PDB file of C-alpha atoms in Angstrom:
ATOM      1  CA  UNK A   1      21.565  13.192  -1.811  1.00  0.00           C
ATOM      2  CA  UNK A   2      22.120  14.854  -5.170  1.00  0.00           C
ATOM      3  CA  UNK A   3      20.895  18.440  -5.408  1.00  0.00           C
ATOM      4  CA  UNK A   4      18.195  17.338  -7.974  1.00  0.00           C
ATOM      5  CA  UNK A   5      16.376  15.345  -5.543  1.00  0.00           C
ATOM      6  CA  UNK A   6      13.446  16.834  -3.751  1.00  0.00           C
ATOM      7  CA  UNK A   7      13.481  17.501   0.005  1.00  0.00           C
ATOM      8  CA  UNK A   8      11.042  18.012   2.804  1.00  0.00           C
ATOM      9  CA  UNK A   9       7.615  19.063   1.811  1.00  0.00           C
ATOM     10  CA  UNK A  10       8.325  18.749  -1.819  1.00  0.00           C
ATOM     11  CA  UNK A  11       9.575  15.213  -1.433  1.00  0.00           C
ATOM     12  CA  UNK A  12       6.466  14.059   0.384  1.00  0.00           C
ATOM     13  CA  UNK A  13       4.079  15.707  -2.111  1.00  0.00           C
ATOM     14  CA  UNK A  14       5.898  14.175  -4.987  1.00  0.00           C
ATOM     15  CA  UNK A  15       5.979  10.666  -3.405  1.00  0.00           C
ATOM     16  CA  UNK A  16       2.243  10.921  -2.528  1.00  0.00           C
ATOM     17  CA  UNK A  17       1.539  11.875  -6.010  1.00  0.00           C
ATOM     18  CA  UNK A  18       3.534   9.030  -7.588  1.00  0.00           C
ATOM     19  CA  UNK A  19       2.123   6.363  -5.294  1.00  0.00           C
ATOM     20  CA  UNK A  20      -1.410   7.565  -5.464  1.00  0.00           C
ATOM     21  CA  UNK A  21      -0.906   7.157  -9.273  1.00  0.00           C
ATOM     22  CA  UNK A  22       0.495   3.705  -8.637  1.00  0.00           C
ATOM     23  CA  UNK A  23      -2.606   2.721  -6.663  1.00  0.00           C
ATOM     24  CA  UNK A  24      -5.193   4.253  -8.870  1.00  0.00           C
ATOM     25  CA  UNK A  25      -3.804   3.808 -12.446  1.00  0.00           C
ATOM     26  CA  UNK A  26      -1.101   1.297 -12.652  1.00  0.00           C
ATOM     27  CA  UNK A  27      -2.260  -1.717 -14.678  1.00  0.00           C
ATOM     28  CA  UNK A  28      -0.193  -4.291 -12.565  1.00  0.00           C
ATOM     29  CA  UNK A  29      -1.326  -2.990  -9.269  1.00  0.00           C
ATOM     30  CA  UNK A  30      -5.050  -2.823 -10.330  1.00  0.00           C
ATOM     31  CA  UNK A  31      -4.768  -6.251 -11.589  1.00  0.00           C
ATOM     32  CA  UNK A  32      -3.234  -7.678  -8.419  1.00  0.00           C
ATOM     33  CA  UNK A  33      -6.113  -6.158  -6.419  1.00  0.00           C
ATOM     34  CA  UNK A  34      -8.745  -7.268  -9.010  1.00  0.00           C
ATOM     35  CA  UNK A  35      -7.476 -10.726  -9.094  1.00  0.00           C
ATOM     36  CA  UNK A  36      -6.835 -11.268  -5.440  1.00  0.00           C
ATOM     37  CA  UNK A  37      -9.587  -9.440  -3.310  1.00  0.00           C
ATOM     38  CA  UNK A  38     -11.848 -12.443  -3.709  1.00  0.00           C
ATOM     39  CA  UNK A  39      -9.474 -14.367  -1.146  1.00  0.00           C
ATOM     40  CA  UNK A  40     -10.373 -11.644   1.498  1.00  0.00           C
ATOM     41  CA  UNK A  41     -14.197 -11.373   0.860  1.00  0.00           C
ATOM     42  CA  UNK A  42     -15.666 -14.620   2.256  1.00  0.00           C
ATOM     43  CA  UNK A  43     -14.412 -13.898   5.777  1.00  0.00           C
ATOM     44  CA  UNK A  44     -16.645 -11.023   6.626  1.00  0.00           C
ATOM     45  CA  UNK A  45     -19.727 -12.965   7.404  1.00  0.00           C
ATOM     46  CA  UNK A  46     -17.662 -15.553   9.214  1.00  0.00           C
ATOM     47  CA  UNK A  47     -15.803 -13.358  11.407  1.00  0.00           C
ATOM     48  CA  UNK A  48     -17.990 -10.378  12.008  1.00  0.00           C
ATOM     49  CA  UNK A  49     -17.439  -8.752  15.032  1.00  0.00           C
ATOM     50  CA  UNK A  50     -13.783 -10.055  15.705  1.00  0.00           C
ATOM     51  CA  UNK A  51     -10.859  -7.572  16.293  1.00  0.00           C
ATOM     52  CA  UNK A  52      -8.280  -7.725  13.484  1.00  0.00           C
ATOM     53  CA  UNK A  53      -5.947  -9.908  15.650  1.00  0.00           C
ATOM     54  CA  UNK A  54      -8.532 -12.540  16.288  1.00  0.00           C
ATOM     55  CA  UNK A  55      -9.224 -13.129  12.550  1.00  0.00           C
ATOM     56  CA  UNK A  56      -7.732 -16.188  11.105  1.00  0.00           C
ATOM     57  CA  UNK A  57      -5.210 -15.713   8.191  1.00  0.00           C
ATOM     58  CA  UNK A  58      -5.498 -18.135   5.252  1.00  0.00           C
ATOM     59  CA  UNK A  59      -2.486 -19.797   3.881  1.00  0.00           C
ATOM     60  CA  UNK A  60      -2.804 -17.764   0.655  1.00  0.00           C
ATOM     61  CA  UNK A  61      -2.325 -14.647   2.497  1.00  0.00           C
ATOM     62  CA  UNK A  62       1.410 -15.175   2.643  1.00  0.00           C
ATOM     63  CA  UNK A  63       1.847 -16.227  -0.950  1.00  0.00           C
ATOM     64  CA  UNK A  64      -0.225 -12.941  -2.001  1.00  0.00           C
ATOM     65  CA  UNK A  65       1.775 -10.833   0.434  1.00  0.00           C
ATOM     66  CA  UNK A  66       4.924 -12.084  -1.268  1.00  0.00           C
ATOM     67  CA  UNK A  67       3.718 -11.399  -4.682  1.00  0.00           C
ATOM     68  CA  UNK A  68       2.596  -7.797  -3.614  1.00  0.00           C
ATOM     69  CA  UNK A  69       5.907  -7.093  -2.006  1.00  0.00           C
ATOM     70  CA  UNK A  70       7.777  -8.054  -5.086  1.00  0.00           C
ATOM     71  CA  UNK A  71       5.388  -5.920  -7.203  1.00  0.00           C
ATOM     72  CA  UNK A  72       5.791  -2.840  -4.998  1.00  0.00           C
ATOM     73  CA  UNK A  73       9.584  -3.279  -4.590  1.00  0.00           C
ATOM     74  CA  UNK A  74       9.662  -2.748  -8.448  1.00  0.00           C
ATOM     75  CA  UNK A  75       7.313   0.299  -8.327  1.00  0.00           C
ATOM     76  CA  UNK A  76       9.179   1.822  -5.374  1.00  0.00           C
ATOM     77  CA  UNK A  77      12.602   1.399  -7.171  1.00  0.00           C
ATOM     78  CA  UNK A  78      10.827   3.237 -10.371  1.00  0.00           C
ATOM     79  CA  UNK A  79       9.740   6.155  -8.056  1.00  0.00           C
ATOM     80  CA  UNK A  80      13.049   6.502  -6.403  1.00  0.00           C
ATOM     81  CA  UNK A  81      14.734   6.711  -9.778  1.00  0.00           C
ATOM     82  CA  UNK A  82      12.207   9.220 -11.227  1.00  0.00           C
ATOM     83  CA  UNK A  83      13.012  11.481  -8.247  1.00  0.00           C
ATOM     84  CA  UNK A  84      16.670  11.266  -8.708  1.00  0.00           C
ATOM     85  CA  UNK A  85      17.799   8.752  -5.945  1.00  0.00           C
ATOM     86  CA  UNK A  86      20.506   6.353  -6.333  1.00  0.00           C
ATOM     87  CA  UNK A  87      18.442   3.459  -5.023  1.00  0.00           C
ATOM     88  CA  UNK A  88      15.273   2.668  -3.021  1.00  0.00           C
ATOM     89  CA  UNK A  89      17.293   2.420   0.253  1.00  0.00           C
ATOM     90  CA  UNK A  90      18.425   6.116  -0.031  1.00  0.00           C
ATOM     91  CA  UNK A  91      14.956   7.020  -1.092  1.00  0.00           C
ATOM     92  CA  UNK A  92      13.309   5.294   1.860  1.00  0.00           C
ATOM     93  CA  UNK A  93      15.815   6.665   4.374  1.00  0.00           C
ATOM     94  CA  UNK A  94      15.262  10.343   3.103  1.00  0.00           C
ATOM     95  CA  UNK A  95      11.523   9.781   3.168  1.00  0.00           C
ATOM     96  CA  UNK A  96      11.609   8.335   6.711  1.00  0.00           C
ATOM     97  CA  UNK A  97      13.420  11.104   8.047  1.00  0.00           C
ATOM     98  CA  UNK A  98      11.090  13.634   6.604  1.00  0.00           C
ATOM     99  CA  UNK A  99       8.036  11.786   7.752  1.00  0.00           C
ATOM    100  CA  UNK A 100       9.477  11.666  11.311  1.00  0.00           C
ATOM    101  CA  UNK A 101       9.408  15.262  11.352  1.00  0.00           C
ATOM    102  CA  UNK A 102      13.049  15.982  11.123  1.00  0.00           C
ATOM    103  CA  UNK A 103      12.196  18.572   8.433  1.00  0.00           C
ATOM    104  CA  UNK A 104       9.140  19.808   9.982  1.00  0.00           C
ATOM    105  CA  UNK A 105       6.551  18.498   7.609  1.00  0.00           C
ATOM    106  CA  UNK A 106       2.879  17.296   8.765  1.00  0.00           C
ATOM    107  CA  UNK A 107       1.324  15.138   6.183  1.00  0.00           C
ATOM    108  CA  UNK A 108      -2.261  15.265   5.265  1.00  0.00           C
ATOM    109  CA  UNK A 109      -4.934  12.567   5.548  1.00  0.00           C
ATOM    110  CA  UNK A 110      -4.649  11.705   1.887  1.00  0.00           C
ATOM    111  CA  UNK A 111      -0.833  11.506   2.097  1.00  0.00           C
ATOM    112  CA  UNK A 112      -1.071   9.288   5.203  1.00  0.00           C
ATOM    113  CA  UNK A 113      -3.384   6.911   3.391  1.00  0.00           C
ATOM    114  CA  UNK A 114      -1.066   6.788   0.487  1.00  0.00           C
ATOM    115  CA  UNK A 115       2.003   6.071   2.748  1.00  0.00           C
ATOM    116  CA  UNK A 116       0.003   3.430   4.771  1.00  0.00           C
ATOM    117  CA  UNK A 117      -0.654   1.443   1.443  1.00  0.00           C
ATOM    118  CA  UNK A 118       3.220   1.668   0.755  1.00  0.00           C
ATOM    119  CA  UNK A 119       4.219   0.548   4.206  1.00  0.00           C
ATOM    120  CA  UNK A 120       1.719  -2.506   3.720  1.00  0.00           C
ATOM    121  CA  UNK A 121       4.003  -3.650   0.932  1.00  0.00           C
ATOM    122  CA  UNK A 122       6.743  -4.300   3.814  1.00  0.00           C
ATOM    123  CA  UNK A 123       4.521  -5.424   6.607  1.00  0.00           C
ATOM    124  CA  UNK A 124       2.466  -8.538   6.422  1.00  0.00           C
ATOM    125  CA  UNK A 125      -0.233  -7.504   9.019  1.00  0.00           C
ATOM    126  CA  UNK A 126      -0.665  -4.142   7.275  1.00  0.00           C
ATOM    127  CA  UNK A 127      -0.931  -5.888   3.901  1.00  0.00           C
ATOM    128  CA  UNK A 128      -3.736  -8.140   5.242  1.00  0.00           C
ATOM    129  CA  UNK A 129      -5.501  -5.066   6.752  1.00  0.00           C
ATOM    130  CA  UNK A 130      -5.214  -3.246   3.370  1.00  0.00           C
ATOM    131  CA  UNK A 131      -6.673  -6.219   1.379  1.00  0.00           C
ATOM    132  CA  UNK A 132      -9.469  -6.717   3.825  1.00  0.00           C
ATOM    133  CA  UNK A 133     -10.325  -3.044   3.729  1.00  0.00           C
ATOM    134  CA  UNK A 134     -10.384  -3.135  -0.144  1.00  0.00           C
ATOM    135  CA  UNK A 135     -12.349  -6.383  -0.267  1.00  0.00           C
ATOM    136  CA  UNK A 136     -14.945  -4.951   2.358  1.00  0.00           C
ATOM    137  CA  UNK A 137     -15.272  -1.619   0.274  1.00  0.00           C
ATOM    138  CA  UNK A 138     -15.709  -3.681  -2.767  1.00  0.00           C
ATOM    139  CA  UNK A 139     -18.501  -5.871  -1.273  1.00  0.00           C
ATOM    140  CA  UNK A 140     -20.209  -2.696   0.009  1.00  0.00           C
ATOM    141  CA  UNK A 141     -20.086  -1.049  -3.391  1.00  0.00           C
ATOM    142  CA  UNK A 142     -21.743  -4.486  -4.801  1.00  0.00           C
ATOM    143  CA  UNK A 143     -24.400  -4.413  -2.325  1.00  0.00           C
ATOM    144  CA  UNK A 144     -25.175  -0.750  -2.883  1.00  0.00           C
ATOM    145  CA  UNK A 145     -25.792  -1.425  -6.540  1.00  0.00           C
ATOM    146  CA  UNK A 146     -27.464  -4.669  -6.197  1.00  0.00           C
ATOM    147  CA  UNK A 147     -24.750  -6.980  -7.378  1.00  0.00           C
ATOM    148  CA  UNK A 148     -24.455  -8.910  -4.089  1.00  0.00           C
TER     149      UNK A 148
END
């Protein structure tokens, strides 16, 4: 790893900052969520009370997951480059070592939520859980403001 790349706590903070920015300000990511949450909204009344494993997955979830994975791979490569890594593989390896405690860093709740969202781009089940959570939050806001 070149000396210009961040390590340990500094790495985790910078990564959390960049990914939080992606999930809150990046137009491509915002549009992905805006355009696709509707596919996850109608299941709440149908499957209320079921565990995550019991809920059925629609065929479109796989297609959307593949789109999200491609989008996030691009964003992850951009972050790796900004932080001075040669590629996304080196970046993730270093980040994983740090998060596994090899450098003694404990992440906060906010950083954990950000990393969970990033991990969702590489794990289908976590992606579905993320989208269901966002859809449920969107529906709760709509109800609170009388839109639903």
